[in-house]
Structures are given as structure tokens and as C-alpha cells.
Coordinates of C-alpha atoms in Angstrom, one line a residue:
M113 CA 133.8 7.5 205.8
Y114 CA 132.4 3.9 207.1
D115 CA 133.8 1.0 205.3
N116 CA 132.8 -2.5 205.7
S117 CA 135.6 -3.5 203.3
T118 CA 139.5 -4.2 204.5
T119 CA 142.4 -1.7 204.8
D120 CA 144.5 -1.9 201.1
E121 CA 148.1 -0.5 200.3
E122 CA 146.4 2.7 199.3
T123 CA 144.9 3.4 202.5
A124 CA 146.5 5.6 205.4
L125 CA 147.2 3.4 208.3
L126 CA 146.9 7.1 210.2
P127 CA 144.7 9.9 209.6
R128 CA 147.1 12.7 208.7
N129 CA 147.8 15.5 211.3
T130 CA 147.2 13.8 214.4
S131 CA 148.3 14.2 218.0
E132 CA 147.7 11.4 220.4
G133 CA 144.8 9.6 218.0
Q134 CA 143.1 12.8 217.3
H135 CA 142.5 15.1 214.2
S136 CA 143.8 18.3 214.1
P137 CA 140.9 20.6 213.2
I138 CA 141.1 21.9 209.6
H139 CA 140.0 25.2 208.8
L140 CA 136.1 25.4 207.0
P141 CA 136.1 26.3 203.9
K142 CA 133.9 29.3 204.9
A143 CA 132.7 30.7 202.0
Q144 CA 131.3 27.9 200.3
I145 CA 130.3 26.6 203.8
G146 CA 128.6 30.1 203.8
I147 CA 126.7 29.6 200.8
V148 CA 125.0 26.2 201.5
L149 CA 124.0 27.5 205.2
L150 CA 122.1 30.6 203.0
L151 CA 120.6 27.9 200.9
R152 CA 119.8 26.2 203.9
L153 CA 118.2 29.2 205.1
C154 CA 115.2 29.1 202.5
E155 CA 113.8 25.4 203.6
P156 CA 112.7 26.0 207.4
I157 CA 111.7 29.9 205.8
A158 CA 109.6 28.7 203.0
S159 CA 108.0 25.7 205.5
R160 CA 107.4 27.7 209.2
S161 CA 106.0 30.7 207.2
I162 CA 102.6 29.8 206.6
S163 CA 102.3 27.8 210.3
P164 CA 100.9 31.2 212.0
Y165 CA 98.4 31.4 209.4
I166 CA 97.2 27.6 208.1
N167 CA 94.8 26.8 210.3
Q168 CA 93.6 30.5 209.9
L169 CA 93.2 29.8 205.9
I170 CA 91.8 26.3 206.4
S171 CA 89.1 27.8 208.6
E172 CA 88.6 30.1 205.6
L173 CA 88.0 28.3 203.5
D174 CA 84.8 26.7 204.9
I175 CA 86.2 23.5 204.3
T176 CA 85.0 22.3 208.0
G177 CA 81.5 23.2 208.0
G178 CA 81.7 25.5 210.6
D179 CA 83.1 22.6 213.1
E180 CA 87.0 24.7 214.7
R181 CA 87.6 20.8 216.2
K182 CA 87.7 19.7 212.8
V183 CA 91.0 22.4 211.5
G184 CA 93.1 19.7 212.6
Y185 CA 92.5 17.7 210.1
Y186 CA 93.1 19.5 207.3
A187 CA 96.2 20.9 208.4
G188 CA 97.8 17.8 209.2
L189 CA 96.5 16.3 205.7
I190 CA 98.4 19.4 204.1
Q191 CA 101.6 18.9 205.7
S192 CA 101.8 15.4 205.5
L193 CA 101.1 15.2 201.7
F194 CA 104.2 17.9 201.2
Y195 CA 106.2 14.9 203.1
L196 CA 105.0 12.3 201.3
S197 CA 105.7 13.8 197.9
Q198 CA 108.9 14.3 199.1
A199 CA 110.2 10.9 200.0
V200 CA 108.8 10.0 196.7
M201 CA 111.3 11.7 194.7
V202 CA 114.0 13.2 197.8
M203 CA 116.3 9.7 197.1
Q204 CA 116.5 10.3 193.2
W205 CA 117.6 13.9 193.8
S206 CA 120.2 12.8 196.5
R207 CA 121.5 10.2 193.7
L208 CA 121.3 11.9 190.8
S209 CA 123.4 14.8 192.7
D210 CA 126.0 11.5 193.0
R211 CA 126.2 11.4 189.5
V212 CA 125.9 14.9 188.1
G213 CA 126.6 17.1 190.7
R214 CA 125.5 19.0 193.5
K215 CA 125.0 22.4 192.2
P216 CA 122.4 21.6 189.5
V217 CA 120.1 19.4 191.7
L218 CA 120.2 22.8 194.3
L219 CA 119.3 25.0 191.7
F220 CA 116.1 23.1 190.3
G221 CA 115.3 22.4 194.2
L222 CA 115.3 26.5 194.6
V223 CA 113.4 27.2 191.3
G224 CA 110.8 24.7 192.3
A225 CA 110.0 26.0 196.1
A226 CA 110.2 29.5 195.1
L227 CA 106.9 28.4 192.3
S228 CA 105.3 26.3 195.0
M229 CA 105.1 29.0 197.3
L230 CA 103.5 31.5 194.5
L231 CA 101.1 28.8 193.8
F232 CA 100.1 28.5 196.9
G233 CA 99.6 32.5 198.1
L234 CA 97.3 31.9 195.2
S235 CA 95.7 29.2 196.0
R236 CA 91.6 30.1 197.5
T237 CA 90.9 25.8 197.5
F238 CA 91.8 23.3 200.0
W239 CA 92.9 21.1 196.9
T240 CA 95.0 23.9 195.2
L241 CA 96.7 24.5 199.1
V242 CA 97.7 20.5 198.4
V243 CA 98.4 20.4 194.7
S244 CA 101.2 23.3 195.7
R245 CA 102.3 21.4 198.7
C246 CA 102.8 18.3 197.1
L247 CA 105.0 20.3 194.0
Y248 CA 106.7 21.0 197.2
G249 CA 107.7 18.5 198.0
L250 CA 108.6 16.6 194.7
F251 CA 110.7 19.1 192.9
N252 CA 112.8 19.9 196.0
G253 CA 115.4 17.7 197.3
N254 CA 118.0 20.4 199.1
T255 CA 117.9 19.0 202.2
C256 CA 120.0 15.9 202.1
V257 CA 121.8 17.7 199.0
M258 CA 122.9 20.7 201.3
K259 CA 124.1 17.6 203.9
S260 CA 126.3 15.9 201.2
V261 CA 127.9 19.0 200.7
I262 CA 128.8 19.8 203.8
G263 CA 130.1 16.0 204.3
D264 CA 132.1 16.6 201.4
L265 CA 133.7 19.9 202.9
T266 CA 134.5 18.2 206.2
D267 CA 136.2 15.4 208.2
S268 CA 135.8 14.2 211.4
S269 CA 137.7 17.0 212.8
N270 CA 135.6 19.9 212.0
R271 CA 132.1 18.7 211.4
A272 CA 130.6 19.1 214.8
Q273 CA 131.4 23.4 213.7
A274 CA 129.9 23.0 210.3
F275 CA 126.6 20.8 211.7
S276 CA 126.2 23.4 214.1
F277 CA 126.2 26.0 211.5
L278 CA 123.4 24.0 210.1
A279 CA 121.3 23.8 213.6
V280 CA 122.1 27.4 213.5
I281 CA 120.5 28.1 210.4
R282 CA 117.7 25.9 211.0
A283 CA 116.2 27.7 214.2
T284 CA 117.5 31.0 212.2
G285 CA 114.9 29.9 209.8
S286 CA 112.5 28.7 212.1
S287 CA 112.1 32.2 213.8
L288 CA 112.2 34.1 210.7
G289 CA 109.5 32.1 208.9
P290 CA 106.7 32.6 211.7
L291 CA 107.8 36.5 211.5
I292 CA 107.5 36.6 207.6
G293 CA 104.0 34.7 207.5
G294 CA 102.3 36.3 210.9
S295 CA 103.5 40.0 209.7
F296 CA 102.5 40.1 206.6
S297 CA 99.7 37.7 206.3
R298 CA 96.6 40.1 205.7
P299 CA 97.9 42.9 205.2
H300 CA 95.2 44.8 203.9
E301 CA 94.0 45.0 207.4
R302 CA 97.5 45.3 208.6
F303 CA 98.7 47.6 206.1
P304 CA 95.7 49.5 204.9
A305 CA 97.1 52.6 204.0
I306 CA 99.4 50.6 201.3
F307 CA 98.0 47.8 200.6
T308 CA 94.1 48.9 199.4
G309 CA 93.5 46.9 196.3
Q310 CA 90.5 44.0 196.3
F311 CA 93.8 41.8 195.2
W312 CA 95.2 41.6 198.6
I313 CA 91.3 41.1 200.2
D314 CA 91.0 38.1 197.7
Y315 CA 94.3 36.8 198.1
P316 CA 95.3 37.8 201.9
Y317 CA 98.2 35.6 202.2
F318 CA 100.1 36.0 198.9
L319 CA 102.3 38.9 200.4
P320 CA 103.7 36.5 203.2
C321 CA 104.5 34.0 200.1
V322 CA 106.1 36.6 197.6
A323 CA 108.6 37.5 200.6
V324 CA 109.9 34.2 201.4
C325 CA 110.2 33.7 197.2
S326 CA 112.0 36.9 197.1
F327 CA 114.6 35.0 199.4
I328 CA 114.9 32.3 197.7
G329 CA 115.3 34.2 194.0
F330 CA 118.1 35.9 195.9
A331 CA 120.1 32.6 197.1
F332 CA 119.6 31.4 193.9
I333 CA 121.4 34.2 192.3
V334 CA 124.5 33.3 195.1
A335 CA 124.4 30.1 193.7
L336 CA 124.4 30.6 190.4
F337 CA 127.6 32.4 190.3
L338 CA 129.4 31.4 193.5
L339 CA 128.6 28.1 194.3
K340 CA 131.4 25.7 193.6
E341 CA 130.4 22.0 192.8
T342 CA 131.8 19.6 195.7
A343 CA 130.8 16.3 194.3
P344 CA 133.7 13.9 194.3
R345 CA 134.9 13.1 190.7
H346 CA 134.9 9.2 189.9
H347 CA 137.8 7.6 188.9
E348 CA 138.0 5.9 185.4
G349 CA 140.1 2.7 184.8
A350 CA 141.0 1.8 188.2
S351 CA 143.3 -1.1 188.2
S352 CA 141.9 -3.2 191.1
P353 CA 137.8 -4.2 191.5
Y354 CA 138.4 -3.2 195.3
I355 CA 139.6 0.6 194.5
Q356 CA 137.1 1.3 191.5
S357 CA 134.2 -0.1 193.8
S358 CA 135.4 2.5 196.8
K359 CA 135.4 5.2 194.1
M360 CA 132.1 5.0 193.0
P361 CA 128.2 5.5 194.4
V362 CA 127.1 2.0 196.0
T363 CA 123.7 0.2 195.2
L364 CA 120.6 0.9 197.2
R365 CA 121.9 -2.6 198.5
G366 CA 125.1 -1.8 199.5
L367 CA 123.2 0.9 201.7
L368 CA 121.7 -1.2 203.6
I369 CA 124.3 -2.2 206.5
Y370 CA 124.0 -1.2 209.8
P371 CA 126.1 1.7 210.4
V372 CA 123.6 3.5 207.9
L373 CA 120.5 1.7 208.9
I374 CA 120.6 2.6 212.5
S375 CA 121.6 6.3 212.4
V376 CA 118.9 6.4 209.1
S377 CA 116.1 4.8 211.8
S378 CA 117.6 7.5 214.8
H379 CA 116.7 9.8 212.2
A380 CA 113.7 9.1 211.6
V381 CA 112.1 8.6 215.0
L382 CA 113.4 12.2 215.9
A383 CA 112.1 13.4 212.9
F384 CA 108.8 11.8 213.5
L385 CA 108.5 13.4 217.5
D386 CA 109.8 16.4 216.4
I387 CA 106.9 17.1 213.4
M388 CA 104.4 15.8 215.2
L389 CA 105.1 18.3 217.8
G390 CA 105.9 21.2 215.0
A391 CA 102.5 20.6 213.6
L392 CA 100.3 20.3 217.3
M393 CA 102.6 23.4 218.8
P394 CA 100.8 26.1 216.1
L395 CA 97.4 24.3 216.3
F396 CA 97.0 24.0 220.1
F397 CA 98.5 27.8 220.2
A398 CA 95.2 29.3 217.5
M399 CA 92.7 26.8 218.9
P400 CA 90.4 28.4 221.8
I401 CA 90.0 27.8 225.3
E402 CA 87.4 25.6 225.5
I403 CA 88.4 23.4 222.5
G404 CA 91.8 22.6 224.3
G405 CA 94.2 25.4 223.4
L406 CA 95.0 29.0 223.9
G407 CA 93.5 31.2 221.0
F408 CA 96.6 33.3 220.3
E409 CA 96.4 35.2 217.0
P410 CA 98.6 34.1 214.0
S411 CA 100.9 37.5 214.5
T412 CA 100.6 35.9 218.5
I413 CA 101.8 32.4 216.7
G414 CA 104.6 33.8 214.7
Y415 CA 105.8 35.7 217.2
I416 CA 106.4 33.2 220.0
M417 CA 107.9 30.9 217.3
G418 CA 110.5 33.5 215.8
M419 CA 110.9 34.2 219.7
Y420 CA 112.0 30.4 219.7
G421 CA 114.2 30.3 216.2
L422 CA 116.2 33.6 217.5
G423 CA 116.8 32.0 221.3
N424 CA 117.4 28.8 219.8
G425 CA 119.5 30.1 217.0
I426 CA 121.7 32.1 219.5
F427 CA 122.5 28.6 221.7
Q428 CA 123.2 26.7 218.8
A429 CA 125.6 29.1 217.9
S430 CA 127.4 29.2 221.0
C431 CA 126.4 25.6 222.5
F432 CA 126.3 22.9 220.8
A433 CA 129.7 22.3 219.2
P434 CA 131.5 22.6 223.1
I435 CA 128.5 20.5 224.4
V436 CA 129.3 17.5 222.0
R437 CA 132.9 17.5 222.4
Q438 CA 132.7 17.8 226.5
F439 CA 129.7 15.2 226.6
G440 CA 129.7 13.6 222.9
A441 CA 127.1 12.8 220.3
R442 CA 125.5 9.8 221.3
S443 CA 125.0 11.2 224.8
I444 CA 122.8 14.2 223.5
F445 CA 121.1 12.8 220.8
I446 CA 119.4 10.4 223.7
K447 CA 119.4 13.2 225.7
G448 CA 117.5 15.1 222.7
I449 CA 114.9 12.3 223.0
I450 CA 114.3 11.9 226.4
C451 CA 113.0 16.3 226.1
F452 CA 110.0 15.2 224.3
I453 CA 108.2 13.3 227.4
P454 CA 108.5 16.7 229.5
I455 CA 107.6 18.8 226.2
Y456 CA 104.4 17.0 225.7
M457 CA 103.0 16.8 229.0
L458 CA 103.3 20.6 229.9
F459 CA 100.3 21.0 226.9
P460 CA 97.4 20.1 229.1
L461 CA 99.2 21.9 231.9
M462 CA 98.4 25.1 230.0
N463 CA 95.7 24.6 228.9
I464 CA 94.5 23.6 232.3
I465 CA 95.3 26.6 233.4
A466 CA 94.1 28.7 230.9
R467 CA 90.3 27.6 231.6
R468 CA 90.4 28.1 235.4
S469 CA 92.4 31.2 235.3
G470 CA 93.2 32.6 231.4
V471 CA 96.3 33.3 229.4
N472 CA 98.4 34.7 232.6
V473 CA 102.3 34.7 233.2
I474 CA 102.7 31.4 235.0
I475 CA 101.8 29.7 231.1
W476 CA 104.0 32.4 229.4
S477 CA 106.7 30.8 231.8
I478 CA 105.7 27.8 230.9
I479 CA 105.9 28.4 227.4
A480 CA 109.8 29.7 228.4
L481 CA 110.4 26.2 229.3
M482 CA 109.3 24.2 226.3
M483 CA 111.2 26.8 224.2
S484 CA 114.0 26.0 226.7
L485 CA 113.8 22.1 226.5
M486 CA 113.2 22.5 222.3
S487 CA 116.1 24.4 221.8
F488 CA 118.1 21.0 224.2
M489 CA 115.9 18.8 221.7
D490 CA 117.3 20.9 218.3
M491 CA 121.1 19.6 219.5
A492 CA 119.9 16.3 218.4
Y493 CA 119.8 17.1 214.5
G494 CA 123.1 18.2 214.5
C495 CA 124.0 15.0 216.6
I496 CA 122.5 12.6 214.3
F497 CA 123.9 14.3 210.8
M498 CA 127.0 13.8 212.1
Y499 CA 126.7 10.1 212.1
I500 CA 124.6 9.8 209.2
T501 CA 127.6 11.4 207.5
A502 CA 129.9 9.2 209.0
S503 CA 128.2 6.1 208.2
S504 CA 128.4 6.6 204.5
P505 CA 129.7 3.5 202.9
N506 CA 132.3 5.6 201.0
K507 CA 132.6 9.5 199.9
H508 CA 130.4 9.0 196.2
S509 CA 127.6 7.6 198.3
L510 CA 127.2 10.8 200.8
G511 CA 124.0 11.5 198.6
A512 CA 122.9 8.7 198.4
T513 CA 123.4 8.3 202.2
N514 CA 121.5 11.2 202.7
G515 CA 118.7 10.8 199.8
L516 CA 118.2 7.2 202.3
S517 CA 117.6 9.2 205.3
Q518 CA 115.7 11.9 204.2
T519 CA 113.5 9.3 202.8
S520 CA 113.2 7.4 205.5
V521 CA 111.8 11.0 207.3
S522 CA 110.4 11.9 205.0
L523 CA 108.2 8.9 206.0
A524 CA 108.2 9.8 209.4
R525 CA 106.9 13.5 209.0
T526 CA 103.6 12.2 206.2
L527 CA 102.7 10.4 209.6
G528 CA 103.6 12.7 212.2
P529 CA 101.2 15.8 211.2
I530 CA 97.9 14.0 210.7
I531 CA 98.5 11.8 213.7
S532 CA 99.4 14.2 216.4
T533 CA 96.5 16.8 214.3
S534 CA 93.8 14.2 214.2
L535 CA 94.6 13.1 217.8
F536 CA 93.8 16.1 219.0
A537 CA 91.0 16.4 217.5
L538 CA 89.7 13.2 218.3
S539 CA 90.3 14.2 221.9
A540 CA 88.7 17.2 221.5
E541 CA 85.7 16.0 220.1
K542 CA 85.0 12.9 221.6
N543 CA 86.3 14.3 225.1
I544 CA 88.8 11.1 225.9
L545 CA 90.6 11.5 229.0
G546 CA 89.2 15.5 229.1
G547 CA 90.8 15.9 225.4
Y548 CA 94.5 15.4 226.3
A549 CA 94.4 11.8 225.4
V550 CA 96.5 13.3 222.3
Y551 CA 99.5 13.7 224.8
V552 CA 99.3 10.7 226.7
I553 CA 99.6 8.7 223.4
L554 CA 102.7 10.8 222.5
V555 CA 104.5 10.9 226.0
L556 CA 104.6 7.1 225.8
V557 CA 105.5 6.6 221.8
S558 CA 108.5 9.6 222.9
C559 CA 109.5 7.2 225.5
L560 CA 109.7 4.3 222.8
A561 CA 112.0 5.8 220.9
I562 CA 115.0 6.2 223.4
L563 CA 115.4 2.4 222.3
P564 CA 117.0 2.9 218.5
A565 CA 118.8 5.7 220.3
V566 CA 120.4 3.7 223.0
R567 CA 121.8 1.6 220.1
L568 CA 124.1 4.6 218.6
P569 CA 128.2 3.6 219.2
E570 CA 129.9 5.8 221.5
Q571 CA 132.6 7.2 218.8
M572 CA 131.1 7.3 214.8
W573 CA 133.0 4.6 212.7
E574 CA 135.1 6.4 210.3
E575 CA 136.6 7.2 214.5
K576 CA 136.5 3.5 215.2
Q577 CA 138.7 3.0 212.1
S578 CA 141.2 5.8 212.7
N579 CA 142.1 3.9 216.0
E580 CA 141.4 0.4 214.7
A581 CA 144.3 1.7 212.2
E582 CA 146.5 3.3 214.7
Q583 CA 146.7 -0.1 216.7
L584 CA 147.2 -1.6 213.8
L585 CA 150.6 0.4 213.5
I586 CA 151.6 0.4 217.3
A587 CA 151.4 -3.6 217.0
T588 CA 153.5 -4.2 213.7
S589 CA 156.5 -1.6 215.0
T590 CA 156.8 -3.9 217.9
D591 CA 156.9 -6.9 216.0

């Protein structure tokens, strides 16, 4: 943890278990880490499960007046309002977890996620869809609380390994979610021998929501009985004012220090680019070729995103930790940001080819290349999570630090879907730059996003402090 205070008599000058200034890796508490990963899996499954069918659902609600070019506006609005709702409350949930503990906040978030998914599946109007997603955002601060749990359970010697697991779980959820959404949507058509009632015709997207809720319910039971509390206990009656302040969560103003601000802003930039991509991709896949897309069915979109999640999970599990150790978190983060430039450039290329010769092997090859670039880009999340954890003023403020980061990310994700999907719709409707103006703008934004990334330090702050402490010890021993 970053601490801008001076070292006191209770602070060890050298970290324990060092060898030539490096920490010896400490074994991770596998059982508790495993439970946290199970809980983390719920969020991408719940959020990504609607991706294969959300555009078709909006078209069926007939709120676009039959103009499919306007679907993007409404799909982006639903995603954006979810993140806006999350931004309102996520900081409160995070700070609450510093005070009452991580476990009760996590359990409450799981209940909120399950109820909101059930409401989404039963929605038959646009505004009930909006209400269900807003409730999910308001009552679910679990993503940042789980990062705080990982921070509680790790130190700088094993944090890269732990956050590589988070990246794997995120990729796995991003795979399972679309597969569930695409495979179980409209069951009266896909499984007519089983789902024969009128209910499944009236609510064709309820089944994938039930499947997601079942998984969330299982995770809730596991957490209720097996998850241990990890939030540091507050020390009462400290004899020194410094010790008391270092053992208590800092105020919101106390979080506004350079390490926190540069880490949080970099995370927000990454999330902004990624959510624009995440909102644009299923829209691009779903829209007809003449409007600028590829005209895929929801099941095809689900399989594409599912295969990406599977491949990404394997890549993160096998490559994240060794790559970060070899090249450093800063270098990988910057390269991850740069990957957005070619990714966005591939969209118009695919549509141009599809207009001339249909969806052929060249387009599938480009999709594979795009997914490979996205897998490398995804490593940037694990890297910035490490920076955010190291930047916290103290261990007792880790929840608040993650909350500030998630609030910034949620605000960025509020704007991202509206911007990318609206730009897509506007470009197609007005035929700006042949309908491809959206990609020119997103490439320029990606170039600007490199600026805050290069401000991250080569070494994380706690590593700098360890090295400085070692140099201080050597200097005093030679005097």
C-alpha cells in the first residue's frame, strides 16, 4: 500500500522473506480465493448474458418504429443507465465494506443481481428493461468489493498471480454469459418439444435470466457458509496519532493523492474504450450488412463471444503472470491500450468485404484476429488492478480506493455505450464517411488514451517504498 507518511518505529525497514530486495512469493489462500472467483464469475455472466439478444429484444418491442438503424440508441441507453446507477452507489458500498466487512456487502449484492435479472426476463416494455438494469447497478457493488478482498488476501509478492485469476474468471464469464443468453433465448423455437406453453412465447428471454439466477443462487449459498471475512479490524486506542490514522479508513479527500488519481484515471480510460467496444461489437454483428454490420443471428453472436471468452480465459491463465513478470505491468498496460487502434480499424474492413462478397472465410479470419488483439488488451485490466491496490493510502482504505476507481469506471461506462452505439446509428443514418465515421472517431480517441497510460510509474509504489527502505538500511549500516 502507498503511504505518503514517514516511516515510524513500528515499520520494518525491510520486507520479510526478502532475497536481493525481492519478496519471496507467499502461497495464496486457495480456498478463499476460489470462493471469491466464484462470486466474481456471477457479474460477467449476468451482464454479458443479455448481449446476444438485447438488440433483437429492442426490435421486438417496436420502440424504433421499424427503423433498425435506431436500435443502437436504445441498446446503448440501457447499458449506460446501468453504469450510471452503479456510479451512484458503488462508492457507498465500497466504503461500507471497510466498516462493516466485505461479506455482508457481497451477499447483499448477489441478492440484488438475482432479483434484477428475474425482472429483466419478465420485462415487456422498454422502461421495465431500464428499471431492472438500474436496480442491478444500484444494489450491486460487488465487483470493487471483490477486488478489495483480493487485496486483503495478497501482497506484492503474489498479487500478479491472484489478479491473473480474476482476468481468467472475467474471460470465463464473458464466455459463459453469451452462451447462456444465445442458447436459451426463445426456447419455444429452439426447444419446441419442451417449452410449449404460452408463457415462453410471451417471455422469450426469461429462460436465460433464470439460468443466470440459478448460478447466482449457488454462489450465494457457497459464500454464506464458506467465505471468511477479510476486512482488516480497526485498532482502537492507538497511542500515536499517526498509528491511529494509519489503522483507520481515510476520508474521501484523503484518497485524492497522486498514486490513486493516476491509477484511477488510467482504469477509467481503459474501461471507457472497452465498454464502447463491448457495446459496439454485438450491434455490429447483429445489424444487416447494408446498414454497416454483418447480419448474424443471436445464437451466432453468442457462440462468437463465447469462443472468445474461452480462448481469452486460457490465454490469461497461462500467459498473464509470466508476461507481466517479464515485461512489467506498465509496459503491458500501455500495449493493451494501443491494441484498441487496430481493433476499431477492423470493423469497417469486415463490412466492406461483406458488402462485396458476403460473409466468407476472410471475415472469419479477421474476427479471429480481432479476438486475439482483445485477449492481449484484456491483460491491461489485471495490470491496472495491481496499480490501484498498491496505491491505496493504507490497508483499511482499500475498499474506498477500489470504490473511487469503480465510480470513475462506472461514469466512463455510462457514457461509452451511448457514444459508440449512437455514433454507429448516426453514421449509418446520415451516411457520414460512408457510414464509417464512428470508427474514425474511436481510433482518434484510442490514440489520446495513451497519454494517461504513460504516466504510470515503472515500479508500483509499495515496491518503491521497499527499495527505498532497503537503501536506507544499507546507508545507516555503513555509517
